[in-house]
Each structure stands twice: as structure tokens, then as C-alpha cells.
XYZ file of C-alpha atoms in Angstrom:
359
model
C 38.681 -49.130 8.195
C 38.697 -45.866 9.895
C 39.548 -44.012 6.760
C 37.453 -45.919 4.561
C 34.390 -44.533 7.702
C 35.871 -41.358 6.878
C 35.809 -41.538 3.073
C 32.296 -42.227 2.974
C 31.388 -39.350 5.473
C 33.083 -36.884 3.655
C 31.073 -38.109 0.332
C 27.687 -38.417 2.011
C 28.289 -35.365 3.234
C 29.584 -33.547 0.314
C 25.941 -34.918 -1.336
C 24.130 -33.154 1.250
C 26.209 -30.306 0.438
C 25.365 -30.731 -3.456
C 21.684 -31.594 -2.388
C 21.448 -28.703 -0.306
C 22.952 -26.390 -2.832
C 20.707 -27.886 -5.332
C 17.553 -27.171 -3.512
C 18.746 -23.533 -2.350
C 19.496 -22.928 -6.473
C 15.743 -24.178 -6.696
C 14.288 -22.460 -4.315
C 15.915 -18.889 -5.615
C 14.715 -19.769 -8.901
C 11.126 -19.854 -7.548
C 11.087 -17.041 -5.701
C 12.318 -15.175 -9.070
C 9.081 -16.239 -10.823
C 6.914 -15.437 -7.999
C 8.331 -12.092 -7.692
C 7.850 -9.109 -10.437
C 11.817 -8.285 -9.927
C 14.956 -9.437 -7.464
C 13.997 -7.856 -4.309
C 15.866 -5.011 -2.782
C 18.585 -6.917 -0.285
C 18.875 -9.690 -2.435
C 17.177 -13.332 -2.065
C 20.870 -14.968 -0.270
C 20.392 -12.266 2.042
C 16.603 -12.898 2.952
C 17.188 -16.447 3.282
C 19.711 -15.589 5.656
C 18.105 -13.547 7.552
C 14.454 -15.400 7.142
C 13.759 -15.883 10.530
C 14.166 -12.024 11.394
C 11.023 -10.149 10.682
C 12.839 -7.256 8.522
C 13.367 -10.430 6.126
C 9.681 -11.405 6.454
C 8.077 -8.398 6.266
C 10.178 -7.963 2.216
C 9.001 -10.970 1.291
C 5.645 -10.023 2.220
C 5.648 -7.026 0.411
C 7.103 -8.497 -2.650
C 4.683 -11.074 -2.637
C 1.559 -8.748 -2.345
C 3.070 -6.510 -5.119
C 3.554 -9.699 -7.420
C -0.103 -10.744 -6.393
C -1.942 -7.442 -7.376
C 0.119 -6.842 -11.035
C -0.615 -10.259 -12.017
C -4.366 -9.665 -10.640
C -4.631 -6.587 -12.719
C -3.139 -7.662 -16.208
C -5.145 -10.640 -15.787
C -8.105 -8.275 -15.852
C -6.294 -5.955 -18.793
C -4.536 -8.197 -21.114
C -3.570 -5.621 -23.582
C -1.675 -3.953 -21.172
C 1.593 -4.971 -19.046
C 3.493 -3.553 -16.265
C 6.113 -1.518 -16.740
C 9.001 -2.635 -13.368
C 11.563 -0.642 -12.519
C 14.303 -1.460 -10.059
C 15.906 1.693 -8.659
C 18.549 1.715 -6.028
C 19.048 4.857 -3.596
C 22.150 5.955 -2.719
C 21.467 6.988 0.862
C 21.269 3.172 1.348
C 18.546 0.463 -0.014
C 16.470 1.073 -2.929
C 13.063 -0.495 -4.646
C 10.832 -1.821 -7.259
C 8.053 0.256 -9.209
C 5.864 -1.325 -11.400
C 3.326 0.800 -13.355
C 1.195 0.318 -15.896
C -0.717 3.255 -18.469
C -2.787 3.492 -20.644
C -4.561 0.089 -20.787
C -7.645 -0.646 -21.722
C -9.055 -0.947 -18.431
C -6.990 0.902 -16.084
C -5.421 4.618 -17.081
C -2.590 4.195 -14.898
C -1.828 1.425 -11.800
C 0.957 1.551 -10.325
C 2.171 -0.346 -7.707
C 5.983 -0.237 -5.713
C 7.827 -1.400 -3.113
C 10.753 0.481 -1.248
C 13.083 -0.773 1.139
C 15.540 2.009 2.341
C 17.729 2.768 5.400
C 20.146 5.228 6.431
C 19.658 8.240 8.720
C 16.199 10.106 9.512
C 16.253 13.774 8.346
C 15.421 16.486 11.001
C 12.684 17.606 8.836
C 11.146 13.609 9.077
C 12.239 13.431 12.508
C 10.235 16.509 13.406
C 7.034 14.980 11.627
C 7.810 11.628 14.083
C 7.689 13.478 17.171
C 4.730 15.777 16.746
C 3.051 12.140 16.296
C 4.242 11.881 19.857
C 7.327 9.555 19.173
C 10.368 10.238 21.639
C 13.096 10.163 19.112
C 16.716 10.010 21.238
C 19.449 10.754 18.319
C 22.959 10.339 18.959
C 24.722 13.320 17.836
C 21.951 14.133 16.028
C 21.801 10.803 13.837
C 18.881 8.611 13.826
C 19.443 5.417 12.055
C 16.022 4.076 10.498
C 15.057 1.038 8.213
C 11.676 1.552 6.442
C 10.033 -0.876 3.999
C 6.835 -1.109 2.472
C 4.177 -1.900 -0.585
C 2.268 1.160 -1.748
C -0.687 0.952 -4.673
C -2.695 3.651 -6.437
C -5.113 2.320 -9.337
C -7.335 4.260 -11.455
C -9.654 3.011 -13.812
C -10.388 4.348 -16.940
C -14.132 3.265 -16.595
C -15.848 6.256 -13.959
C -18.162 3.081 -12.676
C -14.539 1.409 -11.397
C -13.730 2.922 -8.354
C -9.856 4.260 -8.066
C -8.318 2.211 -5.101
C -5.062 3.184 -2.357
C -3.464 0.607 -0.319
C -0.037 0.690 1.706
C 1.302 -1.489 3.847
C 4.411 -1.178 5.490
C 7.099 -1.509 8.759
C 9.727 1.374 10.085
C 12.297 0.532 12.700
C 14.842 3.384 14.499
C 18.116 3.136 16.430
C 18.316 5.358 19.218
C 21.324 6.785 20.890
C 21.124 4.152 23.884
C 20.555 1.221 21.034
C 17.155 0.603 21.460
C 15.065 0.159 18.753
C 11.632 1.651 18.016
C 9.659 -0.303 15.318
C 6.279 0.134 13.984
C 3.623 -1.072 11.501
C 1.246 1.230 9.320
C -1.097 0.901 6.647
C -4.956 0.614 5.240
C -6.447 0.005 1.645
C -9.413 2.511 0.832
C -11.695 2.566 -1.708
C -12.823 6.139 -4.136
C -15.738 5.330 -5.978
C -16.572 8.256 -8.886
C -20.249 6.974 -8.138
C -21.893 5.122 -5.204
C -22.509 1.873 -5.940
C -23.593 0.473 -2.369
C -23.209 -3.204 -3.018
C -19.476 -2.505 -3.876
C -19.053 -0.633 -0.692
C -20.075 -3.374 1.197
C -18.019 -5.801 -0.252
C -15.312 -3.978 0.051
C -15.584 -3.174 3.743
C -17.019 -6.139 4.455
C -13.704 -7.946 2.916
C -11.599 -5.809 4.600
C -13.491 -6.462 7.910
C -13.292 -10.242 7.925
C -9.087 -9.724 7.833
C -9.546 -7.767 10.865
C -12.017 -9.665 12.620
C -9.127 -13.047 12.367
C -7.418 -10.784 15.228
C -9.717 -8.853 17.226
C -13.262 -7.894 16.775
C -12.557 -4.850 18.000
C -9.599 -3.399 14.989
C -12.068 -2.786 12.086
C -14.513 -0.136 13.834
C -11.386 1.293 15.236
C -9.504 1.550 11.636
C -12.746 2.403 9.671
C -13.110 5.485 11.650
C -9.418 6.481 11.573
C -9.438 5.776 8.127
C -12.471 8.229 7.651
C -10.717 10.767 9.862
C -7.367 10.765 7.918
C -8.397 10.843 3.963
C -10.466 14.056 4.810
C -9.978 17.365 2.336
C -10.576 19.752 5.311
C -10.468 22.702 2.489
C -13.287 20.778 1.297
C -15.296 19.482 3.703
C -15.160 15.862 2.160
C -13.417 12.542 2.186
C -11.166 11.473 -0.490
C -13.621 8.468 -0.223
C -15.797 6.165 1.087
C -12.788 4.778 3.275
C -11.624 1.239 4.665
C -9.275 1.027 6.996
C -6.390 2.495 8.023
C -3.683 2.702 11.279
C -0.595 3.781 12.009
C 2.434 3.378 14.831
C 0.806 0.156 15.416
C 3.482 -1.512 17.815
C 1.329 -3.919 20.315
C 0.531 -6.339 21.556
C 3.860 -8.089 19.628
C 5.729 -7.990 16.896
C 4.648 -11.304 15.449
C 1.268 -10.499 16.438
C 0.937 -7.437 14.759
C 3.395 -8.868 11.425
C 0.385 -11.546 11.314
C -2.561 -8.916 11.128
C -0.624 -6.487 8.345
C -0.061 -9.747 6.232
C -4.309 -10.673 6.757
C -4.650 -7.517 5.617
C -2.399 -7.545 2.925
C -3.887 -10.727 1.561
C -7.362 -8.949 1.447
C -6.392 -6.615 -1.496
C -6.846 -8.873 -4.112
C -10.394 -10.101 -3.132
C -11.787 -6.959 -1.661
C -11.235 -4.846 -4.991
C -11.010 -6.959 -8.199
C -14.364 -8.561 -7.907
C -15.522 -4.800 -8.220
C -13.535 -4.066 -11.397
C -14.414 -7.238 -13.278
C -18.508 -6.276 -12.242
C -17.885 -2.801 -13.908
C -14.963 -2.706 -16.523
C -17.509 -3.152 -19.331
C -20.278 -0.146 -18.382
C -21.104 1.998 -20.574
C -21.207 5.740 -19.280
C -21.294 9.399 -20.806
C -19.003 12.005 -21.742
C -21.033 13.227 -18.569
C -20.116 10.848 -16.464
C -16.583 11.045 -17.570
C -16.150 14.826 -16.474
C -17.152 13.983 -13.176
C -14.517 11.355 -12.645
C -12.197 13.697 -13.714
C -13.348 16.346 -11.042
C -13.016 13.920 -8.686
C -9.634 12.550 -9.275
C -9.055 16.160 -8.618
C -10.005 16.057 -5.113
C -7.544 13.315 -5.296
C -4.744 15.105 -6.475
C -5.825 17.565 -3.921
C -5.595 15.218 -0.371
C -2.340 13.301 -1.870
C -0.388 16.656 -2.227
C -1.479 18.984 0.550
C -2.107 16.501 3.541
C -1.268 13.293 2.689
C 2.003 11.877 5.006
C 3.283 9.548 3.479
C 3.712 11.894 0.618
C 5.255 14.496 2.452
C 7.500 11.832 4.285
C 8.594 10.822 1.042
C 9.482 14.694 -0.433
C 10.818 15.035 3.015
C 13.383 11.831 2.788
C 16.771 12.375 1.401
C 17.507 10.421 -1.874
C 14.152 9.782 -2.151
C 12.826 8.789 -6.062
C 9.987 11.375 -6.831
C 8.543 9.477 -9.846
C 7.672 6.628 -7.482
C 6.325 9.106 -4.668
C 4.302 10.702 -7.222
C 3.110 7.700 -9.057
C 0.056 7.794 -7.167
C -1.368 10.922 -8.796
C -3.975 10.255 -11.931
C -2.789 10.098 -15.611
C -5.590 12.966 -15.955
C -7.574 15.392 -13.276
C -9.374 18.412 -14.386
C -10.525 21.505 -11.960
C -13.572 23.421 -12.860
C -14.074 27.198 -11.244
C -17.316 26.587 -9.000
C -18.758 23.211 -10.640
C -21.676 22.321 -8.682
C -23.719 18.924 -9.316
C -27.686 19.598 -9.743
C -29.448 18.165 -5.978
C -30.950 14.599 -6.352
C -28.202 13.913 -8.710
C -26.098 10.707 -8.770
C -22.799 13.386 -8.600
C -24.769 14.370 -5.502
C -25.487 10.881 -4.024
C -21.684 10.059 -3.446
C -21.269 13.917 -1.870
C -23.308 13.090 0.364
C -21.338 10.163 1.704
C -18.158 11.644 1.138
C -19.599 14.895 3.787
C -21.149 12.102 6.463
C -19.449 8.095 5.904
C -21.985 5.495 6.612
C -21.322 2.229 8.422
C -21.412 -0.267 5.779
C -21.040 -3.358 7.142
C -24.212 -3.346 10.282
């Protein structure tokens, strides 16, 4: 009797095995669809690991990614993303999906990296003079970093070009400890000031923040309006969003919760603005000034932007994805001036002083 109790344990649980195996195979196979590639560590590892917020924080980032291509072919069915899975030898790798020449957007690009290994002194430096206390150990500091980064530009100058980035960094000091940290923002460049847009868009972006504290969008509009400025040029990049960085309180979780709000907001903050506008019609005129001011763009990304000189700065580091976020086209004119009362003067204006849009 005993053995026959034992027989049927070992087959019920064998099924549960075969069940549970079945459901895993499922469940892999789902995350494959939902994703635009396999992600970086590899879905038996992230299911391992699930509960850890390294784990989390890739499958957020692989979800947003997945969320905004599909958003934007949906918008530009003639066109489809281009995804390329790279792998770094330095330790991790990622996934860059871009897209040119479509009818509605000139180039969109949007990646995800996940990468570890050891900190450069050159990135280290950049760390401290942000005021971390970096403790190496023989001079090594391990780091993780992982993160979704977007650039879009339209084709159409009435479709505003938008930036977001999203993304977590951890480092192993000498004694073991580990400093971790969340950074990110989505921002908005309009070629012309359309002030319903803008208030949408902040307005969106707002409500994410407001989930976790009244108190985070004023905060992050202003940084945001403080970092994307062209100090050669007096001017924002923009008419901003939000943006933060070395975020690391009041938790982990906590702050994990409010990235992933903001993450989420993407979608609905910008593509409502592109399907208003894809169709305007607009002058060779009008044209030339959007390229101009994709110069400007060109400009901020490659003299002060850090996350571009992090990038350059990182060993190993794929330049074709670090540089994906400059335009397809940019022009620079010697001493172009727009005529006062113009339109081309209207969004100077806000670019020199940023309103409050959302009061």
C-alpha cells in the first residue's frame, strides 16, 4: 500500500512538474511576443531573479520599448522598425530598434541597454563631481546600468521631436555596499508652439507625478528646464517636461513605482500630438526652420548632454546606438535670424523664458 501511496505521489507530482513546465514554456512564449527582441540576460534568468528589482526594472524597460515601436508604426504603417540585438563584450549588451525614413517620422529610434562590468576613471570622475562618494577597491568599481532611451523626429515641422530615458545604475564599493540610483524625464521640442500640445503634454506628464507626491512635477519641470539649456545659446533645447537624476529616496520600491508611472506616460503624453498633426500641410519655409532647429539639437546632445558623454566615456560602448539620437538631417545657417512677431519667433521666446503650463 505504501508503495502504491508512493507511486501515485511521484506521478501527481511529476504532472505538476509537466504542468509547471508547461506553463513556464507558455509564459516565455508570451513574453517573446510582447517584447520587440529576447531581452539582454535572458527571460530563465529574469524569471529567476523576478522578485529582485534589477529583474524588474528590464522588464520594465523592455516593455516600454515594445509599447512605444508598436505605438509609432501603428501611426506609420509604411514603415517598420529596424531591432538590433548587440552584445558588449565588457559584459551585458542591448536592443536598438530604429526606424527611417517613414512616412511620418524621419528617423525614431528607440533602445534599451543593459551592461555591467567596471566604471572607467573618466565615468567615475563625472560621478563624483555630481557629489557621489565612489570607494573603489584597487581602483575597480563594479557597476550595473540599465535603461530605455528614445529620440523621435518627425518629418512633419508641426510634430514636435520628442526625448525620453528612463533608467537604474547600481555600484559595488570596496566595503560591498551598494550605491543604486534612478534617472530619467521625457521632454518635448516643438519646431513651432502649439500651446494646447504643451499642455497636454505637461499636463500628462504631471498626473504620473502627482500618483506620488504633489510636490515631484514642479521640482522635475524646473530641473528639466535647467538641464536641456544651450548655454552658447541662450535657449532650451525645448519646451521641457520633466526630468531627475540620482533619485535614491525615500525606497527602492517607492521610487521603482514612480519611474514605471512615468514610463507608462510616454505613450499618452506624445502620440495624441502626432496623430493631431501628421497630416499638416506646411512650407518649404517652415521646413528650413525645423531643420535649424534640429540643429540646436544636434548642438545640446553633443556638447552638454551626459548621458551622451557617459556613453563615449564607457568602455565597449556601441556608438551607433549612443548616437542614434541625432536627426536624419540638421542644417546650420551663418547668422539666420527669424523676422520679430514671427511664429519662428513665438517658440524663441519660450525657449529664452519656459512658461508654467499646467496653472
Amino acid at each position: 500500500g505504501a508503495l502504491g501511496g508512493l507511486g501515485l505521489a511521484v506521478g501527481l507530482w511529476r504532472r505538476q512538474a509537466g504542468l509547471a513546465a508547461a506553463r513556464e514554456d507558455e509564459e516565455e512564449k508570451e513574453l517573446r511576443q510582447r517584447f520587440m527582441a529576447p531581452p539582454v540576460s535572458g527571460l530563465r534568468e529574469l524569471r529567476r531573479r523576478r522578485r529582485e528589482l534589477r529583474s524588474r526594472m528590464e522588464l520594465l524597460i523592455m516593455e516600454t520599448q515594445a509599447e512605444v515601436c508598436r505605438a509609432l508604426t501603428a501611426l506609420d504603417p509604411g514603415a517598420s522598425f529596424a531591432v538590433d540585438s548587440w552584445e558588449r563584450k565588457e559584459g551585458g549588451g542591448g536592443i536598438s530598434c530604429v526606424l527611417q525614413d517613414g512616412e511620418v517620422f524621419e528617423k525614431a529610434g528607440v533602445n534599451v541597454s543593459v551592461v555591467s562590468g567596471l566604471l572607467s576613471e573618466e565615468a567615475a570622475r563625472q560621478m563624483r563631481s555630481r557629489g557621489k562618494s565612489l570607494k573603489a577597491k584597487d581602483g575597480k568599481l563594479p557597476f550595473c546600468a540599465m535603461g530605455v532611451s528614445s529620440v523621435i523626429h518627425p518629418k512633419n515641422p508641426h510634430v514636435p521631436t520628442m526625448h525620453f530615458n528612463y533608467r537604474y545604475f547600481e555600484i559595488e564599493e570596496a566595503d560591498g555596499t551598494k550605491q543604486w540610483w534612478f534617472g530619467g524625464g521625457t521632454d518635448l521640442t516643438p519646431t513651432y508652439l502649439n500651446e494646447e500640445d504643451a499642455v497636454h503634454f505637461h499636463k500628462t506628464l504631471k498626473e504620473a507625478c502627482d500618483k506620488h507626491d504633489p510636490k515631484l512635477y514642479p521640482k522635475y519641470k524646473k530641473w528639466c528646464d535647467d538641464y536641456f539649456y544651450i548655454k552658447h545659446r541662450g535657449e532650451r533645447r525645448g519646451i521641457g517636461g520633466i526630468f531627475f537624476d540620482d533619485m535614491d529616496s525615500p525606497s527602492k520600491e517607492e521610487v521603482f513605482q514612480f519611474v514605471k508611472s512615468c514610463a507608462k506616460a510616454v505613450v499618452p503624453c506624445y502620440i495624441p500630438i502626432v496623430k493631431k498633426h501628421r497630416h499638416d500641410s506646411f512650407t518649404p519655409e517652415e521646413k528650413l526652420w525645423q531643420q535649424l532647429r534640429r540643429g540646436r539639437y544636434v548642438e545640446f546632445n553633443l556638447v552638454y548632454d551626459r548621458g551622451t558623454k557617459f556613453g563615449l566615456l564607457t568602455p565597449g560602448s556601441r556608438i551607433e546606438s549612443i548616437l542614434m539620437s541625432l536627426p536624419l538631417t540638421a542644417r546650420w545657417e551663418y547668422m539666420h535670424t527669424p523676422l520679430e512677431s514671427s511664429k519662428e519667433a513665438e517658440i524663441l521666446e519660450v525657449l529664452r523664458n519656459p512658461k508654467d503650463w499646467v496653472h
